[in-house]
XYZ file of C-alpha atoms in Angstrom:
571
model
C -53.243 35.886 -64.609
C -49.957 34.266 -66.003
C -49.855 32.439 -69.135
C -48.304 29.318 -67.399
C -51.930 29.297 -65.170
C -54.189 28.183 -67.891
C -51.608 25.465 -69.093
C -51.451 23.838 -65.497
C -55.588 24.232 -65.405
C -55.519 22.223 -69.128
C -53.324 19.880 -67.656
C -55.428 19.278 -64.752
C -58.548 18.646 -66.439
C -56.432 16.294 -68.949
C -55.555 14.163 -65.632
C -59.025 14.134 -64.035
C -60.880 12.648 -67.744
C -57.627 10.419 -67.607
C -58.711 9.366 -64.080
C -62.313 8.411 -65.071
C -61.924 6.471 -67.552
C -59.370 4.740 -65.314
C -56.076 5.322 -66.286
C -57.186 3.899 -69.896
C -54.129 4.239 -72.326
C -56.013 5.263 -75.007
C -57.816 7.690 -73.535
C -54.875 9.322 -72.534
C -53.225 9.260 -76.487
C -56.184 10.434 -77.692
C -55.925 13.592 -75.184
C -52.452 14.018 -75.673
C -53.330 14.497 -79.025
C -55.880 17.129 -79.158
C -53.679 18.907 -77.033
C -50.639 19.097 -79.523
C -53.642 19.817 -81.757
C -55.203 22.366 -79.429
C -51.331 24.058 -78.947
C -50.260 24.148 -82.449
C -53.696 25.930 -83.438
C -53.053 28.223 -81.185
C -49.254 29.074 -82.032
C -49.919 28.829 -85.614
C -52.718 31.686 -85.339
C -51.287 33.686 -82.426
C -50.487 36.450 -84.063
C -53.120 36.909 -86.243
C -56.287 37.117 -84.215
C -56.035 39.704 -81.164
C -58.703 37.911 -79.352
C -56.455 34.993 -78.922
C -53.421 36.274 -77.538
C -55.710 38.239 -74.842
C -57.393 35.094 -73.909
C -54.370 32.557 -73.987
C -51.104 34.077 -73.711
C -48.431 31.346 -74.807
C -45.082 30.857 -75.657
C -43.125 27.998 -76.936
C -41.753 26.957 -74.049
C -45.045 26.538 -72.397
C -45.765 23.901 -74.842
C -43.300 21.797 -73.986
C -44.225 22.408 -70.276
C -47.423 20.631 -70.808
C -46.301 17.793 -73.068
C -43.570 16.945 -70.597
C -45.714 17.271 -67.311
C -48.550 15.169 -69.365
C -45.864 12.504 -70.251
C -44.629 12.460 -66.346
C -48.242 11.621 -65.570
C -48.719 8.990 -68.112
C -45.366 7.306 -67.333
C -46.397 7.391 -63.721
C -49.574 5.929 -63.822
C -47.826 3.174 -66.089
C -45.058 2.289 -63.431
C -47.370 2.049 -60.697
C -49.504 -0.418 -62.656
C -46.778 -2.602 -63.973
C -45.855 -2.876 -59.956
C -48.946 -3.951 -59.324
C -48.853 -6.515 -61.848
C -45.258 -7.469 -61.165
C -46.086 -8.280 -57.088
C -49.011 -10.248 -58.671
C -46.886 -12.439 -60.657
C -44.039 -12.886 -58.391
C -46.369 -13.890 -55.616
C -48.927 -16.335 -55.067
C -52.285 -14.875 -53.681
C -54.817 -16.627 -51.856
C -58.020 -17.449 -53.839
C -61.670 -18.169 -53.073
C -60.990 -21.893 -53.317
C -58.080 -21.571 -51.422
C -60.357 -20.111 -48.363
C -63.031 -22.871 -49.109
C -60.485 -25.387 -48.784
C -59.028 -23.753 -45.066
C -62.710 -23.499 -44.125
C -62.094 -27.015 -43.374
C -60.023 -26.803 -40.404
C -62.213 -24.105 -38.502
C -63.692 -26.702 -35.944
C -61.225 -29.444 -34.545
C -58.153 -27.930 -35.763
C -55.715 -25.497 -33.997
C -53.998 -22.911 -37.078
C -50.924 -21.688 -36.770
C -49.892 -18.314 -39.272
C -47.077 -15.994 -39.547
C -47.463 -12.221 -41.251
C -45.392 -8.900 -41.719
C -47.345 -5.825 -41.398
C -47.611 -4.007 -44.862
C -48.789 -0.556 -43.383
C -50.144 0.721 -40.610
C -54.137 1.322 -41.015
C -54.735 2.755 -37.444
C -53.199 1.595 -34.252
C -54.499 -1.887 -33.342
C -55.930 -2.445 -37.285
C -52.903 -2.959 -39.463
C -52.513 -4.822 -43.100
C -50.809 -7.401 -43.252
C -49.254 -10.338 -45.659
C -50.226 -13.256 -43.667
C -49.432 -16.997 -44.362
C -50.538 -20.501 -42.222
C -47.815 -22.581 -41.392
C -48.975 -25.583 -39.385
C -52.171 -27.155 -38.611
C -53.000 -29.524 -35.631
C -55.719 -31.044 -34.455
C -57.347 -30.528 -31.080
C -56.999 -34.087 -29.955
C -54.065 -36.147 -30.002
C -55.341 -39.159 -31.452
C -57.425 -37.284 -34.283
C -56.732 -37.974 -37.668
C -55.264 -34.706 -39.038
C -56.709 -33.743 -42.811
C -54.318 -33.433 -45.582
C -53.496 -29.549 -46.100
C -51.981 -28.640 -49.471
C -48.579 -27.366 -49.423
C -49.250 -24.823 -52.316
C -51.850 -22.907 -49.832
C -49.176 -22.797 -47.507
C -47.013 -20.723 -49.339
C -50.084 -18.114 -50.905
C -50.000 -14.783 -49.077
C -53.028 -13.828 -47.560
C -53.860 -10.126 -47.359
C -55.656 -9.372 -44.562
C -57.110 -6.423 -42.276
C -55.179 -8.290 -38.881
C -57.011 -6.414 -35.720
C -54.439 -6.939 -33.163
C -54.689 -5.781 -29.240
C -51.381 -3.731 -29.867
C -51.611 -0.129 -30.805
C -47.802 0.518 -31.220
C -46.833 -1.922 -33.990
C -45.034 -0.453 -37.149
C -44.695 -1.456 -40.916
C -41.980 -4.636 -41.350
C -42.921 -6.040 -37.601
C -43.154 -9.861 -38.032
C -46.295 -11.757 -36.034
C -46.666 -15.092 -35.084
C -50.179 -16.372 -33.956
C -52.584 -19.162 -33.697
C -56.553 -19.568 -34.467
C -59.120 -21.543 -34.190
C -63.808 -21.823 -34.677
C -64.684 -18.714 -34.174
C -61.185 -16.594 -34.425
C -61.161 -17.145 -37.830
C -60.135 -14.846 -40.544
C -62.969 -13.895 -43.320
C -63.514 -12.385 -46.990
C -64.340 -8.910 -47.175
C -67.748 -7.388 -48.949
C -68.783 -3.493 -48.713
C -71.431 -4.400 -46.506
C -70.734 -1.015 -44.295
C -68.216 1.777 -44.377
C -65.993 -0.045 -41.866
C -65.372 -2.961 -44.617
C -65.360 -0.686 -47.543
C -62.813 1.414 -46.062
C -60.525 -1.598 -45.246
C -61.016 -2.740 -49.422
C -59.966 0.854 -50.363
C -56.676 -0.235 -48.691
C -55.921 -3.457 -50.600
C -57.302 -5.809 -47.435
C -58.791 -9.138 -49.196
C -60.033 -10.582 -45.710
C -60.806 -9.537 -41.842
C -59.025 -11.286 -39.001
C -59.287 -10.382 -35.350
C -56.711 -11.571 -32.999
C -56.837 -11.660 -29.272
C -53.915 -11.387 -26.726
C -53.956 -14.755 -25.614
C -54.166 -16.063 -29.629
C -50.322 -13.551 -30.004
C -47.562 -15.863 -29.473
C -44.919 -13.344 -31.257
C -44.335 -9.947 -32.035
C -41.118 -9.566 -33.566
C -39.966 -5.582 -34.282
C -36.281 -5.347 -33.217
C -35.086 -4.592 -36.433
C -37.478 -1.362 -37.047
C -35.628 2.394 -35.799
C -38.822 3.757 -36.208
C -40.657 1.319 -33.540
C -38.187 2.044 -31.416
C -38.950 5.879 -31.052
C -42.075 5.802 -31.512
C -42.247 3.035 -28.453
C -40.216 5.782 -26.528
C -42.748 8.923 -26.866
C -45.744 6.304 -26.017
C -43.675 4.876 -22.528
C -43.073 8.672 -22.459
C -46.411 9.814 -21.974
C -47.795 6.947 -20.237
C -45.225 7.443 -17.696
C -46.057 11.315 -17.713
C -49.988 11.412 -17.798
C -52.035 9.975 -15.257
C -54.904 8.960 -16.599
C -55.733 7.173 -19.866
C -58.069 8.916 -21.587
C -55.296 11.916 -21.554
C -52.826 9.486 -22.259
C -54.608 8.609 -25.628
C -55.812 12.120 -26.421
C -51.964 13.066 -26.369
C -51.103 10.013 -28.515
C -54.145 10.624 -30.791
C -52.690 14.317 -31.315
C -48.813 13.737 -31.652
C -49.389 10.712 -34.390
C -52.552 12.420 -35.976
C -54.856 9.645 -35.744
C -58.194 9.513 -33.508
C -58.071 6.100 -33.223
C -55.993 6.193 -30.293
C -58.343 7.350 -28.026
C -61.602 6.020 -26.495
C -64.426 5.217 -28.231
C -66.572 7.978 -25.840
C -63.675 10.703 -26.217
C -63.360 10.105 -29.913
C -67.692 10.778 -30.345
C -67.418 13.571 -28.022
C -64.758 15.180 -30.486
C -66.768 14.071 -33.493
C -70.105 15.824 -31.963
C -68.158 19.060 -32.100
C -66.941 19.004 -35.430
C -63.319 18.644 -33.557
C -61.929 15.182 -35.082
C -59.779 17.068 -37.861
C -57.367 18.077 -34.712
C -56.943 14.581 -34.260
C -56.198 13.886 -38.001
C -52.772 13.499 -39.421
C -52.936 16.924 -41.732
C -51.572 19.997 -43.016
C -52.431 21.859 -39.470
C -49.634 19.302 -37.567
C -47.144 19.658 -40.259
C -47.779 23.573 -40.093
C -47.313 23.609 -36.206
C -44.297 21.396 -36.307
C -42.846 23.803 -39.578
C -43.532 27.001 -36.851
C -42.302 25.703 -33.966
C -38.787 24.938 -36.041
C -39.145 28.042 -38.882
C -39.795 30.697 -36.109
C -36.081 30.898 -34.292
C -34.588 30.114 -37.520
C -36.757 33.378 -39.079
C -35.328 35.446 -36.397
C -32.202 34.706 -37.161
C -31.992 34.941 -40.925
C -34.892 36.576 -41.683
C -38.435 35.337 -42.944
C -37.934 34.853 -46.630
C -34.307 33.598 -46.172
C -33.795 30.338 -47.714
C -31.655 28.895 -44.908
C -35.016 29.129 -42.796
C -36.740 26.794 -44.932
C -34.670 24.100 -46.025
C -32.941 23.603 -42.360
C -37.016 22.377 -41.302
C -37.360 20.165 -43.998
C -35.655 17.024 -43.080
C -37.420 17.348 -39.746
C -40.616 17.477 -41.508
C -39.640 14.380 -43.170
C -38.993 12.819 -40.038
C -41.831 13.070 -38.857
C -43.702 11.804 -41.891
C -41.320 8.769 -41.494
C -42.619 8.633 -37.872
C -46.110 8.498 -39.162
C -45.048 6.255 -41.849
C -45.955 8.533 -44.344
C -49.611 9.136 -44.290
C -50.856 10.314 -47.510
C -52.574 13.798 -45.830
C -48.989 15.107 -44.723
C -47.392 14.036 -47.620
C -49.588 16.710 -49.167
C -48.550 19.307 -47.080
C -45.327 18.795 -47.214
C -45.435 18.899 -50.795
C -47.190 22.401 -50.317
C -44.116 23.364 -47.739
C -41.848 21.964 -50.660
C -43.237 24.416 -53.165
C -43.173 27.429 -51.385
C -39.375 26.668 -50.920
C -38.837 25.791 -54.473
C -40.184 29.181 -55.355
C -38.084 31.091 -53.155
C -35.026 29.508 -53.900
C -35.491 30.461 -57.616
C -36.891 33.729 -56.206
C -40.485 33.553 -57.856
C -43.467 35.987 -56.420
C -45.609 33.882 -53.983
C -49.201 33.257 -55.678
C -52.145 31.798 -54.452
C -53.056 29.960 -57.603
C -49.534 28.935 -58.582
C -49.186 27.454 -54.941
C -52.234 25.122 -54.945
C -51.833 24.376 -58.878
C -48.031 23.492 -58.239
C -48.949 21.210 -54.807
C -51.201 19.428 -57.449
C -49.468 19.070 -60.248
C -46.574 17.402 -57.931
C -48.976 15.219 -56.416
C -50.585 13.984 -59.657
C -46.973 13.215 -61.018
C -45.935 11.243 -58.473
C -48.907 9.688 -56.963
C -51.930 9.760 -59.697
C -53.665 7.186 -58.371
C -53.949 8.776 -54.921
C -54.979 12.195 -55.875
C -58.568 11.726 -56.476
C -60.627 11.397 -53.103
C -62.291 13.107 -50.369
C -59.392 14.142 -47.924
C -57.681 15.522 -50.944
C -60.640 17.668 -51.815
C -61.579 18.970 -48.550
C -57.590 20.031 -47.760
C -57.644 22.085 -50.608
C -60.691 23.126 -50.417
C -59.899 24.428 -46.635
C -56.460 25.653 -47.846
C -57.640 27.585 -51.191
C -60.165 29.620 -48.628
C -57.558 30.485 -46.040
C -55.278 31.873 -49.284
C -57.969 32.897 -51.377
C -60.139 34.932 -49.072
C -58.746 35.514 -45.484
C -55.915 37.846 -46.624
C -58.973 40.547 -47.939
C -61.120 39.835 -45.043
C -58.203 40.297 -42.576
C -57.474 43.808 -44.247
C -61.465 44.588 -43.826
C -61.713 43.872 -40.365
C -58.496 43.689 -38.961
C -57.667 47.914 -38.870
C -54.720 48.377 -36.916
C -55.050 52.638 -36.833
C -58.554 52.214 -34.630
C -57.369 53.011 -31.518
C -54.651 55.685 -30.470
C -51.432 53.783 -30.284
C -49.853 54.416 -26.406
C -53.316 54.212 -24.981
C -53.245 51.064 -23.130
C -56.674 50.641 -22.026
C -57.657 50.593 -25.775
C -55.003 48.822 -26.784
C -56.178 45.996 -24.265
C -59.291 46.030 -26.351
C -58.186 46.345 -29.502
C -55.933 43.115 -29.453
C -58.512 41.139 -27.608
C -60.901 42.472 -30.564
C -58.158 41.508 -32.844
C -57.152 37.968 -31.560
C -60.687 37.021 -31.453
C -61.583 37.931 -34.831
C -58.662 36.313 -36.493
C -59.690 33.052 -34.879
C -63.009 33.918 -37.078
C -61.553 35.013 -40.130
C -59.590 31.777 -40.126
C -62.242 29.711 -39.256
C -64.887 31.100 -41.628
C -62.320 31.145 -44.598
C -61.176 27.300 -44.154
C -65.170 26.286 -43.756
C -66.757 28.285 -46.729
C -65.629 26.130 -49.394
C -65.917 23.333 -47.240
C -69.414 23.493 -45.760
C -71.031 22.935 -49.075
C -69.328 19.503 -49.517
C -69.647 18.749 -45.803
C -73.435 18.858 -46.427
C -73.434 17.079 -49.800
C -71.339 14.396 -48.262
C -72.325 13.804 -44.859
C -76.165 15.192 -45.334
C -75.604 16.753 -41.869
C -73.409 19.135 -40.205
C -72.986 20.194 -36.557
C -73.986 24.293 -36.082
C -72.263 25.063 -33.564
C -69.023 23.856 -35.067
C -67.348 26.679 -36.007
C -67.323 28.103 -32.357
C -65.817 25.399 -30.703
C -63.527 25.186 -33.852
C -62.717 29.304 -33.102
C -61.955 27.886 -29.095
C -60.364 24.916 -29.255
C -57.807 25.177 -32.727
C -56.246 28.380 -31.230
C -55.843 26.188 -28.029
C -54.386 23.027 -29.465
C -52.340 25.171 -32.081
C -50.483 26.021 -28.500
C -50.569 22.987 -26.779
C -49.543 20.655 -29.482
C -46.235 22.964 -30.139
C -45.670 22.446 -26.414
C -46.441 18.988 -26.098
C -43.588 18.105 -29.674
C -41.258 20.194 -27.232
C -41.886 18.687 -24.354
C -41.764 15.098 -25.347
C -38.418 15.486 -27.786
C -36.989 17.349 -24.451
C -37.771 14.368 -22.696
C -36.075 12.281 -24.845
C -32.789 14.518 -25.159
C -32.385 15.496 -22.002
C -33.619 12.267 -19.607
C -30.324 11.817 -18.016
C -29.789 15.620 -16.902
C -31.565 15.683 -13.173
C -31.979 19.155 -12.901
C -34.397 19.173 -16.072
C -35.993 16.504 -15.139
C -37.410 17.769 -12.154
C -38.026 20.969 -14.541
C -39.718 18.666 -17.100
C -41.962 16.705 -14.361
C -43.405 20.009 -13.537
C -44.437 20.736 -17.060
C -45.748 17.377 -17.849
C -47.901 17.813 -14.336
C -49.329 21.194 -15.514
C -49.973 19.646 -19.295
C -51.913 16.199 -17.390
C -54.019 18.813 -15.703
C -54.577 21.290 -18.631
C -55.166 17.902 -20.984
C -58.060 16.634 -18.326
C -59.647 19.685 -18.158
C -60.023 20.039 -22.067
C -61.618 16.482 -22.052
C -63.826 17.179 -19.325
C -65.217 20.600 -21.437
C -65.857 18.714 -24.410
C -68.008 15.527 -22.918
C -69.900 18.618 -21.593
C -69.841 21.060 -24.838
C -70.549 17.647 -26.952
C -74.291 17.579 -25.500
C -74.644 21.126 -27.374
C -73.384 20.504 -30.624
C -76.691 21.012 -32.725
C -76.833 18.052 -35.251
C -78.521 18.732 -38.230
C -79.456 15.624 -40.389
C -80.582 16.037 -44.300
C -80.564 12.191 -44.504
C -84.211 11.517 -44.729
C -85.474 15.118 -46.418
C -84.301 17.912 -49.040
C -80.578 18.951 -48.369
C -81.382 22.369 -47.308
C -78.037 22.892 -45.923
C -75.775 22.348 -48.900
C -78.201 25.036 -50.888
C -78.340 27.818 -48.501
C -74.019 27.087 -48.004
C -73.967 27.823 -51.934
C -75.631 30.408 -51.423
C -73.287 32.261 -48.575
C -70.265 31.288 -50.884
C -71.607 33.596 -53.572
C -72.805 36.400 -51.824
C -68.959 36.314 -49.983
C -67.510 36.385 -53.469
C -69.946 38.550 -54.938
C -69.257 40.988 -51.116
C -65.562 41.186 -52.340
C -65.763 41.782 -56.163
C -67.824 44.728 -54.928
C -65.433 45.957 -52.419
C -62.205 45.395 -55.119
C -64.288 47.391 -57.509
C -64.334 50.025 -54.742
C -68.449 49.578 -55.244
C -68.676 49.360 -51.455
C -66.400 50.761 -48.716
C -65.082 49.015 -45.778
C -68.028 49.663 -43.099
C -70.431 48.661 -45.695
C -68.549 45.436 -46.318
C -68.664 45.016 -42.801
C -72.433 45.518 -42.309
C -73.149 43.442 -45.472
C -70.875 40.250 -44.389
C -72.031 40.421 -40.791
C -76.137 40.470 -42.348
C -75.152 37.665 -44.698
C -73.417 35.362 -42.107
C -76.293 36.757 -39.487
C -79.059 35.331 -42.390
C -76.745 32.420 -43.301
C -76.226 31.093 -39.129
C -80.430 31.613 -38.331
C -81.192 30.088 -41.340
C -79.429 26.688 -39.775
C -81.055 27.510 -36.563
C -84.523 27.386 -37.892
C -84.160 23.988 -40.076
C -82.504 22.800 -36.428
C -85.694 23.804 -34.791
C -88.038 22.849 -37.937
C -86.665 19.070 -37.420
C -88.110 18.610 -34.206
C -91.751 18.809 -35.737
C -91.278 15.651 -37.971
């Protein structure tokens, strides 16, 4: 293990007690501290006891390493709260009383409010600085009540639910309100609200079409091309439930499609394909990195860096969802390290990815999406490289005998799709359970079907569309083009039609209401796995025993689910 490993593992476990005891200052000197401490033990016997220098190789310039990535964080987390506390001084928020005050004018009063869209939350649910500007009454001759001009001017940060799914971050709205249309406070009464408090909204308001007098985005690049893919495929796909699904896969977010679709998908344990993540980003890296490869070679720098302002483009398209800018710092590293011509490791990679993260966005590190990416990551680079050599043995068959060879790469494709699936869910189940007390059995079948499928289509699909686009005016691909989009509007119906009928097979189980049986018995498989390959890079066990032994574990691991499944029935 490299010396530089246990420094970034230190630093990491600095950052997370920093992050509990939110972001306290103190805290944070006081850790600094016994680190210098911790350090300048260690240099100042390092030579004298053997034990240490076995157990924590160091050097000098690690040291400073650490104190300078630790001050990066601190600084960090500093600037982001003096922000905060700048935008609260410069503007005026509304209060409590403010609302109280408004409540006033819900009945007998028409409300008139301006906003500009802050970020995009989903399409159709956006947050946004809002403000009222004018208030009249319903009848003419009614005596309007005095409004304050200081609540006039106090931004109101609300959750806006608008009928428009294609609005982007700086659009200016214009609408008007009244009795029951009115906007609200937020409580965490259900997930829904807490999830819109996690993202700064103060209040609720839903907005109808006829209550939209003005959507203003002329000025905004970015609502421009994205407006062009959507009249793209709406013009392309017949019907709109494919429509959506398209949309809800291009711009990685669910959201866009129906509410039936969108359970159908969840049933299956499918809705991460729909999720802006590190599996679009990847697709979108291959479908650039592969010519490139060929023509400079895999490891050649050239084939790296020439993706990475497309990759930023479409982050900028997606206005930069947290889950891709992840990945792209993962992308980033990799680069980094060939540039300066480092050896690719696992642990560096995922260590480095976040390290980066925690520099630049400490606040943001910390929560479930984060976890369960690297958790799906670390498995696919931690384990699927040993399991691929196990099972994956390309010497099986006699090399010009077709027949076999037929076999062997239907054998192979199909166990790949495993591998890959099994080493991205191993780490994950266990959470899955402890989170969601339920998980869906049959998932990681219809995860070994459909990602291989969509890992093709959605290449085809970025192609297709950014064709489209380039080429529009050319008649001779258009007609070309027509035919494609035809063959995708059939291929995209048929997928939706297989999972409303898989989704009635998908096997629920629920550990809400008893012991969590599930998270204990996915513990358990992730230790015998790691235990399985200790063995086998001991050279305890041989390959068919591996084999054998994985294949009984799994086998014990997959009826165990089966019988809680059936065991629920009887309650």
């Amino acid at each position: 293990m490299k010396p530089t490993l246990y420094w970034k593992i230190i630093i990491v476990l600095v950052y997370f007690i920093y992050y509990l005891f939110n972001f306290d200052s103190k805290i944070f000197l006081f850790l600094f501290i016994s680190v210098i401490i911790l350090i300048l033990l260690i240099l100042l016997f390092y030579r004298k006891i053997t034990f240490l220098r076995l157990l924590v190789p160091v050097k000098k310039i690690n040291f400073l390493y650490v104190l300078l990535v630790l001050i990066i964080i601190y600084s960090s987390s500093r600037f982001f709260e003096f922000t905060e506390k700048k935008q609260e001084v410069d503007k005026q928020y509304f209060t409590k009383e403010d609302y109280q005050k408004l409540v006033l004018y819900r009945f007998g009063y028409t409300l008139y409010g301006k906003g500009k869209i802050l970020n995009v939350l989903y399409p159709g649910m956006y947050l946004t600085e809002f403000y009222v500007t004018k208030v009249v009454p319903y009848k003419k001759n009614q005596n309007p009540l005095p409004i304050r001009e200081d609540i006039k001017n106090r931004a109101i940060i609300t959750a806006l639910s608008l009928p428009k799914k294609d609005l982007e971050q700086d659009c200016q709205i214009e609408v008007f309100f009244y009795g029951k249309r009115f906007f609200f406070p937020l409580e965490p009464k259900n997930d829904f609200f807490v999830y819109l408090i996690k993202n700064q909204a103060q209040y609720f308001f839903k907005i109808e079409e006829k209550n939209l007098l003005n959507v203003d985005c002329n000025n905004s690049t970015k609502f421009e091309y994205k407006h062009e893919i959507i009249d793209i495929v709406k013009s392309k796909i017949s019907t709109e439930n494919a429509q959506n699904l398209i949309l809800g896969l291009v711009f990685g977010n669910a959201n866009w499609m129906h509410r039936e679709d969108k359970n159908s998908i969840k049933k299956l344990g499918l809705l991460h394909l729909f999720a802006a993540s590190g599996l679009h980003l990847g697709i979108l890296f291959f479908v650039m990195y592969y010519p490139l490869s060929k023509i400079w070679g895999k490891k050649h720098i050239l084939s790296y860096i020439i993706t990475l302002p497309f990759l930023l483009l479409y982050l900028w398209l997606l206005n930069f969802p947290f889950t891709l800018i992840r990945a792209y710092i993962f992308i980033l590293t990799i680069t980094l390290l060939l540039i300066v011509k480092r050896k690719l490791l696992v642990y560096d990679l995922l260590l480095n990815t976040l390290l980066i993260m925690i520099m630049i966005f400490p606040k943001s590190v910390v929560n479930l999406s984060t976890t369960m990416s690297f958790l799906a990551v670390g498995g696919i680079l931690l384990i699927f490289k040993d399991l691929n050599s196990i099972f994956i043995y390309e010497n099986k068959y006699p090399k010009y005998n077709y027949k076999e060879n037929i076999k062997y790469y239907l054998y192979k494709f199909i166990m790949i799709q495993f591998l890959i699936t099994f080493s991205a869910s191993l780490f994950l189940q266990p959470l899955l359970f402890f989170v969601f007390k339920g998980y869906p059995i049959l998932s990681p079948i219809y995860n070994m079907i459909y990602v291989p499928i969509m890992s093709i289509f959605l290449p085809v699909i970025f192609i297709v569309i950014i064709s489209t686009m380039l080429l529009k005016s050319f008649s001779f691909f258009d007609i070309l083009l027509n035919f494609v989009w035809k063959i995708i509007d059939y291929f995209i119906i048929f997928i939706i039609k297989t999972i409303h009928i898989l989704s009635n097979f998908s096997l629920w189980i629920d550990f809400k209401n008893s012991l969590n049986l599930g998270f204990i018995i996915s513990i358990l498989l992730v230790l015998a796995v790691l235990l399985l390959l200790n063995f086998y890079k001991k050279n305890r066990i041989i390959e068919n025993q591996f084999r054998n032994h994985f294949f009984i574990v799994y086998g014990i691991y997959i009826i165990s689910l089966f019988i809680i499944y059936g065991l629920s029935f009887f309650k």
